[in-house]
């Protein structure tokens, strides 16, 4: 048929659409999945086959959104494991999973229980535990000799900090670093004065009272003129002894960081003592000054490894009151302000008396 011929309806042939002969999909009512359904099983109902015409597109049926997947099947119990009776309510079908408490499941505590009345306010480590686990004791250094070695590097740090003009908090932090270091390392294998010098350099940075390393090294050489602090092994190695000494201190600082696992935060009892006594009305008194001196003397012991800062402050304040023949427990808020118990205070006081 050309455009010049007239239009005749009989000459037009209507071709059917390719999808007109597709059979209608069977009626499949939507149902909720059951516990005995298999997520990997092929459904028994048959889906319409694609039309044999050449120009047809295959028909893909939609996935049933209510069918259970392999990730959802373990949530529900098998029918054989369910208790007889009516089904439980929807909120009780899945028991709540126990939450993981990192504070309990992290690292097992190495501390023995000190006293049942202490509750959560317990020592970090007991004195017996510190002495038993001491690596110096395993190398033949008894507790009395280790106490003298501990007192020697504490005196060295006090003199070095005084010569450098560093605050007492920085010196106390360096002392605690040394205590923690020699709790894991032996005195027989490490020079305590070299470690103390590196600890003071590290404490000056953590306490934001930075002091140059060369300044600390020169001051340590001046302090070492005292026969008690022997640094001659680092000063008798030729003309470049200062560079060798400097490298040794840097290596000791790295060893302190790795030994302490980079845990450099230290809390001191100075703040707890000042705040508690100020609330008791004793901030500007002789008792406060004596308690500060007792805390500084306590640095020679392992109190910082055993007790929390406010426990040490409470023991120092209690002992200072005893020296002045003043019962500080007369204040009803004494135990509440220091957050401690008589058992802990007596333990701290006993160890402070041993240093006097």
mmCIF file of C-alpha atoms in Angstrom:
data_model
loop_
_atom_site.group_PDB
_atom_site.id
_atom_site.type_symbol
_atom_site.label_atom_id
_atom_site.label_comp_id
_atom_site.label_asym_id
_atom_site.label_seq_id
_atom_site.Cartn_x
_atom_site.Cartn_y
_atom_site.Cartn_z
ATOM 1 C CA UNK A 1 0.000 0.000 0.000
ATOM 2 C CA UNK A 2 1.377 3.385 -1.009
ATOM 3 C CA UNK A 3 0.431 6.880 0.104
ATOM 4 C CA UNK A 4 -1.304 7.515 -3.208
ATOM 5 C CA UNK A 5 -3.853 4.723 -2.668
ATOM 6 C CA UNK A 6 -6.907 5.437 -0.564
ATOM 7 C CA UNK A 7 -7.078 4.138 2.998
ATOM 8 C CA UNK A 8 -9.060 0.945 3.377
ATOM 9 C CA UNK A 9 -9.617 -0.595 6.842
ATOM 10 C CA UNK A 10 -9.510 -4.162 5.565
ATOM 11 C CA UNK A 11 -5.928 -3.774 4.399
ATOM 12 C CA UNK A 12 -4.634 -2.924 7.938
ATOM 13 C CA UNK A 13 -3.392 -5.950 9.856
ATOM 14 C CA UNK A 14 -3.308 -5.580 13.645
ATOM 15 C CA UNK A 15 -0.315 -7.390 15.074
ATOM 16 C CA UNK A 16 -0.756 -8.527 18.667
ATOM 17 C CA UNK A 17 1.539 -7.208 21.412
ATOM 18 C CA UNK A 18 4.219 -9.705 22.478
ATOM 19 C CA UNK A 19 2.990 -9.713 26.105
ATOM 20 C CA UNK A 20 -0.656 -10.233 25.239
ATOM 21 C CA UNK A 21 -0.304 -14.031 25.144
ATOM 22 C CA UNK A 22 1.569 -14.309 28.508
ATOM 23 C CA UNK A 23 -0.421 -16.355 30.971
ATOM 24 C CA UNK A 24 -1.520 -14.386 34.020
ATOM 25 C CA UNK A 25 0.573 -15.004 37.147
ATOM 26 C CA UNK A 26 -1.065 -17.327 39.636
ATOM 27 C CA UNK A 27 -2.525 -15.832 42.777
ATOM 28 C CA UNK A 28 0.003 -16.189 45.629
ATOM 29 C CA UNK A 29 -1.253 -14.823 48.937
ATOM 30 C CA UNK A 30 1.479 -13.254 51.023
ATOM 31 C CA UNK A 31 2.257 -15.177 54.183
ATOM 32 C CA UNK A 32 4.682 -14.739 57.063
ATOM 33 C CA UNK A 33 7.680 -17.028 57.159
ATOM 34 C CA UNK A 34 7.675 -19.879 59.647
ATOM 35 C CA UNK A 35 10.467 -21.326 61.733
ATOM 36 C CA UNK A 36 10.555 -24.579 59.758
ATOM 37 C CA UNK A 37 11.010 -22.807 56.423
ATOM 38 C CA UNK A 38 14.285 -23.357 54.618
ATOM 39 C CA UNK A 39 15.775 -20.153 53.273
ATOM 40 C CA UNK A 40 17.733 -22.088 50.630
ATOM 41 C CA UNK A 41 14.815 -24.264 49.434
ATOM 42 C CA UNK A 42 13.310 -23.460 46.079
ATOM 43 C CA UNK A 43 9.609 -22.621 46.326
ATOM 44 C CA UNK A 44 7.260 -25.195 44.880
ATOM 45 C CA UNK A 45 4.962 -22.803 43.126
ATOM 46 C CA UNK A 46 5.689 -22.337 39.431
ATOM 47 C CA UNK A 47 6.295 -18.930 37.959
ATOM 48 C CA UNK A 48 5.219 -17.925 34.467
ATOM 49 C CA UNK A 49 7.609 -18.884 31.743
ATOM 50 C CA UNK A 50 8.840 -16.268 29.302
ATOM 51 C CA UNK A 51 6.930 -15.854 26.109
ATOM 52 C CA UNK A 52 8.419 -17.762 23.156
ATOM 53 C CA UNK A 53 8.262 -14.648 21.004
ATOM 54 C CA UNK A 54 11.655 -13.319 19.973
ATOM 55 C CA UNK A 55 11.121 -9.783 21.200
ATOM 56 C CA UNK A 56 9.873 -10.632 24.687
ATOM 57 C CA UNK A 57 11.689 -9.816 27.965
ATOM 58 C CA UNK A 58 11.982 -12.484 30.704
ATOM 59 C CA UNK A 59 9.757 -11.953 33.691
ATOM 60 C CA UNK A 60 11.548 -12.008 37.044
ATOM 61 C CA UNK A 61 9.267 -12.494 40.033
ATOM 62 C CA UNK A 62 9.826 -10.332 43.115
ATOM 63 C CA UNK A 63 11.395 -11.845 46.211
ATOM 64 C CA UNK A 64 9.052 -12.383 49.116
ATOM 65 C CA UNK A 65 10.081 -9.764 51.713
ATOM 66 C CA UNK A 66 8.540 -11.797 54.537
ATOM 67 C CA UNK A 67 10.675 -14.878 53.953
ATOM 68 C CA UNK A 68 13.424 -15.538 56.502
ATOM 69 C CA UNK A 69 17.056 -15.328 55.437
ATOM 70 C CA UNK A 70 19.928 -17.444 56.683
ATOM 71 C CA UNK A 71 20.950 -14.591 59.020
ATOM 72 C CA UNK A 72 17.496 -14.421 60.608
ATOM 73 C CA UNK A 73 17.044 -18.155 61.173
ATOM 74 C CA UNK A 74 19.400 -18.438 64.200
ATOM 75 C CA UNK A 75 17.370 -15.767 65.980
ATOM 76 C CA UNK A 76 14.383 -18.070 66.440
ATOM 77 C CA UNK A 77 14.459 -21.402 68.166
ATOM 78 C CA UNK A 78 13.661 -24.621 66.415
ATOM 79 C CA UNK A 79 10.179 -26.036 67.005
ATOM 80 C CA UNK A 80 11.623 -29.004 68.904
ATOM 81 C CA UNK A 81 13.355 -26.711 71.410
ATOM 82 C CA UNK A 82 10.312 -24.681 72.299
ATOM 83 C CA UNK A 83 8.457 -25.307 75.519
ATOM 84 C CA UNK A 84 4.937 -26.699 75.189
ATOM 85 C CA UNK A 85 2.133 -24.264 75.596
ATOM 86 C CA UNK A 86 1.024 -21.051 73.957
ATOM 87 C CA UNK A 87 3.630 -19.150 71.971
ATOM 88 C CA UNK A 88 5.437 -16.407 73.866
ATOM 89 C CA UNK A 89 4.712 -12.769 73.121
ATOM 90 C CA UNK A 90 6.660 -11.014 70.413
ATOM 91 C CA UNK A 91 8.923 -9.104 72.797
ATOM 92 C CA UNK A 92 9.914 -12.311 74.599
ATOM 93 C CA UNK A 93 10.825 -14.395 71.566
ATOM 94 C CA UNK A 94 14.416 -13.229 71.617
ATOM 95 C CA UNK A 95 16.218 -12.934 74.914
ATOM 96 C CA UNK A 96 18.346 -9.801 75.317
ATOM 97 C CA UNK A 97 22.011 -10.430 74.705
ATOM 98 C CA UNK A 98 24.307 -9.794 77.676
ATOM 99 C CA UNK A 99 26.256 -6.584 77.287
ATOM 100 C CA UNK A 100 30.008 -6.701 77.435
ATOM 101 C CA UNK A 101 31.450 -4.736 80.338
ATOM 102 C CA UNK A 102 35.040 -3.738 79.349
ATOM 103 C CA UNK A 103 35.936 -2.864 82.922
ATOM 104 C CA UNK A 104 35.236 -6.447 84.026
ATOM 105 C CA UNK A 105 36.278 -8.444 80.957
ATOM 106 C CA UNK A 106 39.435 -6.503 80.109
ATOM 107 C CA UNK A 107 42.361 -7.663 82.266
ATOM 108 C CA UNK A 108 42.017 -9.872 85.348
ATOM 109 C CA UNK A 109 42.759 -8.021 88.555
ATOM 110 C CA UNK A 110 46.061 -8.795 90.166
ATOM 111 C CA UNK A 111 45.103 -7.239 93.476
ATOM 112 C CA UNK A 112 44.023 -9.177 96.536
ATOM 113 C CA UNK A 113 40.997 -8.010 98.464
ATOM 114 C CA UNK A 114 42.237 -5.887 101.325
ATOM 115 C CA UNK A 115 39.178 -5.541 103.532
ATOM 116 C CA UNK A 116 35.478 -6.043 102.947
ATOM 117 C CA UNK A 117 34.562 -2.663 104.417
ATOM 118 C CA UNK A 118 36.671 -0.808 101.901
ATOM 119 C CA UNK A 119 34.240 -1.456 99.048
ATOM 120 C CA UNK A 120 35.508 0.077 95.833
ATOM 121 C CA UNK A 121 38.136 2.172 97.622
ATOM 122 C CA UNK A 122 40.889 -0.422 97.595
ATOM 123 C CA UNK A 123 44.590 -0.246 96.971
ATOM 124 C CA UNK A 124 45.976 -0.651 93.503
ATOM 125 C CA UNK A 125 48.465 -3.215 94.783
ATOM 126 C CA UNK A 126 49.137 -4.505 98.242
ATOM 127 C CA UNK A 127 52.533 -4.079 99.833
ATOM 128 C CA UNK A 128 53.069 -7.830 99.946
ATOM 129 C CA UNK A 129 52.167 -8.129 96.287
ATOM 130 C CA UNK A 130 54.700 -5.441 95.331
ATOM 131 C CA UNK A 131 57.482 -7.156 97.261
ATOM 132 C CA UNK A 132 56.598 -10.603 95.933
ATOM 133 C CA UNK A 133 56.482 -9.527 92.279
ATOM 134 C CA UNK A 134 59.589 -7.345 92.437
ATOM 135 C CA UNK A 135 62.080 -8.323 89.705
ATOM 136 C CA UNK A 136 64.918 -7.050 91.911
ATOM 137 C CA UNK A 137 64.009 -9.614 94.550
ATOM 138 C CA UNK A 138 64.400 -12.335 91.926
ATOM 139 C CA UNK A 139 67.933 -11.018 91.238
ATOM 140 C CA UNK A 140 68.976 -11.323 94.888
ATOM 141 C CA UNK A 141 68.055 -7.808 96.092
ATOM 142 C CA UNK A 142 65.992 -8.050 99.264
ATOM 143 C CA UNK A 143 63.286 -5.594 100.274
ATOM 144 C CA UNK A 144 65.551 -3.639 102.665
ATOM 145 C CA UNK A 145 68.208 -3.039 100.001
ATOM 146 C CA UNK A 146 65.557 -2.156 97.447
ATOM 147 C CA UNK A 147 64.121 0.401 99.862
ATOM 148 C CA UNK A 148 67.566 2.033 100.178
ATOM 149 C CA UNK A 149 67.975 2.091 96.402
ATOM 150 C CA UNK A 150 64.534 3.648 96.085
ATOM 151 C CA UNK A 151 65.412 6.307 98.642
ATOM 152 C CA UNK A 152 68.687 7.103 96.829
ATOM 153 C CA UNK A 153 67.112 7.983 93.474
ATOM 154 C CA UNK A 154 64.360 9.916 95.283
ATOM 155 C CA UNK A 155 67.013 12.047 96.986
ATOM 156 C CA UNK A 156 68.800 12.474 93.656
ATOM 157 C CA UNK A 157 65.616 13.682 91.961
ATOM 158 C CA UNK A 158 64.901 16.079 94.805
ATOM 159 C CA UNK A 159 68.346 17.660 94.514
ATOM 160 C CA UNK A 160 68.161 17.765 90.707
ATOM 161 C CA UNK A 161 64.715 19.332 90.714
ATOM 162 C CA UNK A 162 65.780 21.931 93.276
ATOM 163 C CA UNK A 163 68.826 22.888 91.204
ATOM 164 C CA UNK A 164 66.687 23.242 88.071
ATOM 165 C CA UNK A 165 63.962 25.174 89.867
ATOM 166 C CA UNK A 166 61.234 22.710 88.910
ATOM 167 C CA UNK A 167 57.989 22.557 90.919
ATOM 168 C CA UNK A 168 57.415 19.785 93.420
ATOM 169 C CA UNK A 169 54.680 18.261 91.264
ATOM 170 C CA UNK A 170 57.153 17.618 88.431
ATOM 171 C CA UNK A 171 59.657 16.019 90.796
ATOM 172 C CA UNK A 172 56.924 13.851 92.333
ATOM 173 C CA UNK A 173 55.810 12.720 88.884
ATOM 174 C CA UNK A 174 59.381 11.704 88.016
ATOM 175 C CA UNK A 175 59.613 9.739 91.280
ATOM 176 C CA UNK A 176 56.379 7.882 90.494
ATOM 177 C CA UNK A 177 57.698 7.072 87.007
ATOM 178 C CA UNK A 178 60.761 5.507 88.614
ATOM 179 C CA UNK A 179 58.613 3.529 91.063
ATOM 180 C CA UNK A 180 56.517 2.148 88.234
ATOM 181 C CA UNK A 181 59.579 1.406 86.130
ATOM 182 C CA UNK A 182 61.412 -0.577 88.818
ATOM 183 C CA UNK A 183 58.233 -2.467 89.599
ATOM 184 C CA UNK A 184 58.701 -4.082 86.163
ATOM 185 C CA UNK A 185 62.508 -3.838 85.826
ATOM 186 C CA UNK A 186 65.282 -4.932 88.132
ATOM 187 C CA UNK A 187 67.757 -2.628 89.850
ATOM 188 C CA UNK A 188 70.471 -5.113 89.003
ATOM 189 C CA UNK A 189 70.081 -4.500 85.265
ATOM 190 C CA UNK A 190 69.336 -0.749 85.158
ATOM 191 C CA UNK A 191 71.192 2.280 86.494
ATOM 192 C CA UNK A 192 68.770 4.029 88.841
ATOM 193 C CA UNK A 193 70.356 7.482 88.421
ATOM 194 C CA UNK A 194 70.282 7.257 84.643
ATOM 195 C CA UNK A 195 66.624 6.189 84.765
ATOM 196 C CA UNK A 196 65.850 8.978 87.227
ATOM 197 C CA UNK A 197 67.413 11.587 84.945
ATOM 198 C CA UNK A 198 65.362 10.372 82.000
ATOM 199 C CA UNK A 199 62.236 10.242 84.190
ATOM 200 C CA UNK A 200 62.683 13.876 85.214
ATOM 201 C CA UNK A 201 63.111 14.909 81.578
ATOM 202 C CA UNK A 202 59.924 13.020 80.711
ATOM 203 C CA UNK A 203 58.021 14.456 83.687
ATOM 204 C CA UNK A 204 58.998 17.989 82.734
ATOM 205 C CA UNK A 205 57.192 17.474 79.433
ATOM 206 C CA UNK A 206 54.088 15.753 80.810
ATOM 207 C CA UNK A 207 53.665 18.372 83.553
ATOM 208 C CA UNK A 208 54.168 21.193 81.010
ATOM 209 C CA UNK A 209 57.273 22.530 82.765
ATOM 210 C CA UNK A 210 59.559 21.782 79.861
ATOM 211 C CA UNK A 211 63.275 21.905 80.521
ATOM 212 C CA UNK A 212 65.977 21.409 77.913
ATOM 213 C CA UNK A 213 67.721 18.072 77.967
ATOM 214 C CA UNK A 214 71.202 19.597 77.930
ATOM 215 C CA UNK A 215 70.233 21.750 80.907
ATOM 216 C CA UNK A 216 69.107 18.692 82.839
ATOM 217 C CA UNK A 217 72.301 16.830 81.916
ATOM 218 C CA UNK A 218 74.556 19.683 83.067
ATOM 219 C CA UNK A 219 72.622 19.959 86.325
ATOM 220 C CA UNK A 220 72.897 16.211 86.855
ATOM 221 C CA UNK A 221 76.670 16.434 86.391
ATOM 222 C CA UNK A 222 76.785 19.132 89.065
ATOM 223 C CA UNK A 223 74.652 17.077 91.420
ATOM 224 C CA UNK A 224 76.793 14.005 90.777
ATOM 225 C CA UNK A 225 79.729 15.710 92.481
ATOM 226 C CA UNK A 226 78.182 14.332 95.640
ATOM 227 C CA UNK A 227 79.654 10.895 96.286
ATOM 228 C CA UNK A 228 76.182 9.505 96.931
ATOM 229 C CA UNK A 229 75.165 10.027 93.286
ATOM 230 C CA UNK A 230 77.797 8.260 91.229
ATOM 231 C CA UNK A 231 77.689 9.103 87.517
ATOM 232 C CA UNK A 232 81.393 8.523 86.867
ATOM 233 C CA UNK A 233 80.832 5.591 84.437
ATOM 234 C CA UNK A 234 79.302 8.071 81.978
ATOM 235 C CA UNK A 235 81.974 10.717 82.538
ATOM 236 C CA UNK A 236 85.078 8.593 81.995
ATOM 237 C CA UNK A 237 84.610 7.516 78.391
ATOM 238 C CA UNK A 238 86.861 9.970 76.632
ATOM 239 C CA UNK A 239 86.276 13.374 75.153
ATOM 240 C CA UNK A 240 82.779 12.685 73.800
ATOM 241 C CA UNK A 241 81.407 11.466 77.143
ATOM 242 C CA UNK A 242 78.665 14.110 77.133
ATOM 243 C CA UNK A 243 77.259 12.891 73.825
ATOM 244 C CA UNK A 244 77.357 9.309 75.072
ATOM 245 C CA UNK A 245 75.636 10.382 78.270
ATOM 246 C CA UNK A 246 72.988 12.231 76.266
ATOM 247 C CA UNK A 247 72.292 9.205 74.077
ATOM 248 C CA UNK A 248 72.050 6.983 77.149
ATOM 249 C CA UNK A 249 69.432 9.264 78.701
ATOM 250 C CA UNK A 250 67.394 9.298 75.479
ATOM 251 C CA UNK A 251 67.494 5.502 75.320
ATOM 252 C CA UNK A 252 66.462 5.324 78.976
ATOM 253 C CA UNK A 253 63.504 7.601 78.238
ATOM 254 C CA UNK A 254 62.362 5.300 75.443
ATOM 255 C CA UNK A 255 62.704 2.302 77.748
ATOM 256 C CA UNK A 256 60.557 4.057 80.389
ATOM 257 C CA UNK A 257 57.855 4.755 77.819
ATOM 258 C CA UNK A 258 57.735 1.157 76.606
ATOM 259 C CA UNK A 259 57.876 -0.264 80.133
ATOM 260 C CA UNK A 260 55.013 1.935 81.334
ATOM 261 C CA UNK A 261 53.107 1.240 78.108
ATOM 262 C CA UNK A 262 52.886 5.016 77.550
ATOM 263 C CA UNK A 263 50.610 5.441 80.591
ATOM 264 C CA UNK A 264 52.044 8.689 81.918
ATOM 265 C CA UNK A 265 49.109 10.101 83.860
ATOM 266 C CA UNK A 266 49.890 10.526 87.567
ATOM 267 C CA UNK A 267 47.503 11.878 90.215
ATOM 268 C CA UNK A 268 49.056 13.414 93.332
ATOM 269 C CA UNK A 269 47.501 13.926 96.777
ATOM 270 C CA UNK A 270 48.372 17.625 96.948
ATOM 271 C CA UNK A 271 45.085 18.751 95.404
ATOM 272 C CA UNK A 272 43.002 16.374 97.519
ATOM 273 C CA UNK A 273 44.711 17.536 100.692
ATOM 274 C CA UNK A 274 44.258 21.224 99.913
ATOM 275 C CA UNK A 275 40.603 20.950 98.900
ATOM 276 C CA UNK A 276 39.591 18.700 101.818
ATOM 277 C CA UNK A 277 41.331 20.772 104.496
ATOM 278 C CA UNK A 278 39.934 23.989 103.058
ATOM 279 C CA UNK A 279 36.405 22.614 103.445
ATOM 280 C CA UNK A 280 37.270 21.640 107.011
ATOM 281 C CA UNK A 281 38.629 25.116 107.719
ATOM 282 C CA UNK A 282 42.266 23.981 108.108
ATOM 283 C CA UNK A 283 43.793 25.166 104.843
ATOM 284 C CA UNK A 284 45.915 27.903 106.477
ATOM 285 C CA UNK A 285 47.245 26.003 109.450
ATOM 286 C CA UNK A 286 50.361 24.272 110.708
ATOM 287 C CA UNK A 287 48.620 20.957 110.179
ATOM 288 C CA UNK A 288 48.432 21.622 106.437
ATOM 289 C CA UNK A 289 52.187 22.329 106.199
ATOM 290 C CA UNK A 290 53.093 19.228 108.186
ATOM 291 C CA UNK A 291 50.816 17.099 106.025
ATOM 292 C CA UNK A 292 52.531 18.425 102.886
ATOM 293 C CA UNK A 293 55.925 17.492 104.314
ATOM 294 C CA UNK A 294 54.669 14.007 105.143
ATOM 295 C CA UNK A 295 53.418 13.545 101.585
ATOM 296 C CA UNK A 296 56.838 14.527 100.222
ATOM 297 C CA UNK A 297 58.473 12.061 102.594
ATOM 298 C CA UNK A 298 56.049 9.391 101.450
ATOM 299 C CA UNK A 299 57.498 9.586 97.947
ATOM 300 C CA UNK A 300 60.369 7.410 99.177
ATOM 301 C CA UNK A 301 57.938 4.536 99.662
ATOM 302 C CA UNK A 302 55.623 2.635 97.341
ATOM 303 C CA UNK A 303 52.454 4.364 98.591
ATOM 304 C CA UNK A 304 51.697 5.705 95.115
ATOM 305 C CA UNK A 305 51.509 2.111 93.866
ATOM 306 C CA UNK A 306 49.207 1.040 96.688
ATOM 307 C CA UNK A 307 46.692 3.792 97.392
ATOM 308 C CA UNK A 308 44.687 6.456 95.659
ATOM 309 C CA UNK A 309 45.730 10.106 96.084
ATOM 310 C CA UNK A 310 42.966 11.056 98.533
ATOM 311 C CA UNK A 311 43.876 8.050 100.699
ATOM 312 C CA UNK A 312 47.482 9.245 100.986
ATOM 313 C CA UNK A 313 46.260 12.760 101.746
ATOM 314 C CA UNK A 314 43.960 11.450 104.494
ATOM 315 C CA UNK A 315 46.783 9.469 106.107
ATOM 316 C CA UNK A 316 49.147 12.450 106.010
ATOM 317 C CA UNK A 317 46.520 14.750 107.528
ATOM 318 C CA UNK A 318 45.692 12.220 110.248
ATOM 319 C CA UNK A 319 49.378 11.731 111.149
ATOM 320 C CA UNK A 320 49.972 15.490 111.144
ATOM 321 C CA UNK A 321 47.134 15.865 113.624
ATOM 322 C CA UNK A 322 48.731 13.217 115.830
ATOM 323 C CA UNK A 323 51.996 15.161 115.856
ATOM 324 C CA UNK A 324 50.103 18.264 116.952
ATOM 325 C CA UNK A 325 48.031 16.268 119.465
ATOM 326 C CA UNK A 326 44.937 17.206 117.554
ATOM 327 C CA UNK A 327 42.273 14.684 116.677
ATOM 328 C CA UNK A 328 41.291 15.634 113.147
ATOM 329 C CA UNK A 329 38.564 13.002 113.151
ATOM 330 C CA UNK A 330 36.732 15.320 115.543
ATOM 331 C CA UNK A 331 35.360 16.892 112.372
ATOM 332 C CA UNK A 332 32.355 14.824 111.429
ATOM 333 C CA UNK A 333 32.975 15.341 107.700
ATOM 334 C CA UNK A 334 36.586 14.099 107.794
ATOM 335 C CA UNK A 335 35.845 10.636 106.383
ATOM 336 C CA UNK A 336 33.396 12.052 103.879
ATOM 337 C CA UNK A 337 35.749 14.741 102.581
ATOM 338 C CA UNK A 338 38.659 12.354 102.065
ATOM 339 C CA UNK A 339 36.412 9.478 100.888
ATOM 340 C CA UNK A 340 38.267 6.867 102.890
ATOM 341 C CA UNK A 341 37.876 4.449 105.791
ATOM 342 C CA UNK A 342 39.766 4.020 109.100
ATOM 343 C CA UNK A 343 41.301 0.778 107.857
ATOM 344 C CA UNK A 344 42.975 2.477 104.870
ATOM 345 C CA UNK A 345 44.120 5.481 106.930
ATOM 346 C CA UNK A 346 45.787 3.246 109.515
ATOM 347 C CA UNK A 347 47.651 1.395 106.760
ATOM 348 C CA UNK A 348 48.927 4.649 105.239
ATOM 349 C CA UNK A 349 49.921 6.056 108.645
ATOM 350 C CA UNK A 350 51.857 2.902 109.499
ATOM 351 C CA UNK A 351 53.953 3.122 106.328
ATOM 352 C CA UNK A 352 54.565 6.843 106.811
ATOM 353 C CA UNK A 353 55.840 6.202 110.330
ATOM 354 C CA UNK A 354 58.388 3.729 108.987
ATOM 355 C CA UNK A 355 59.974 6.523 106.919
ATOM 356 C CA UNK A 356 60.455 8.888 109.863
#
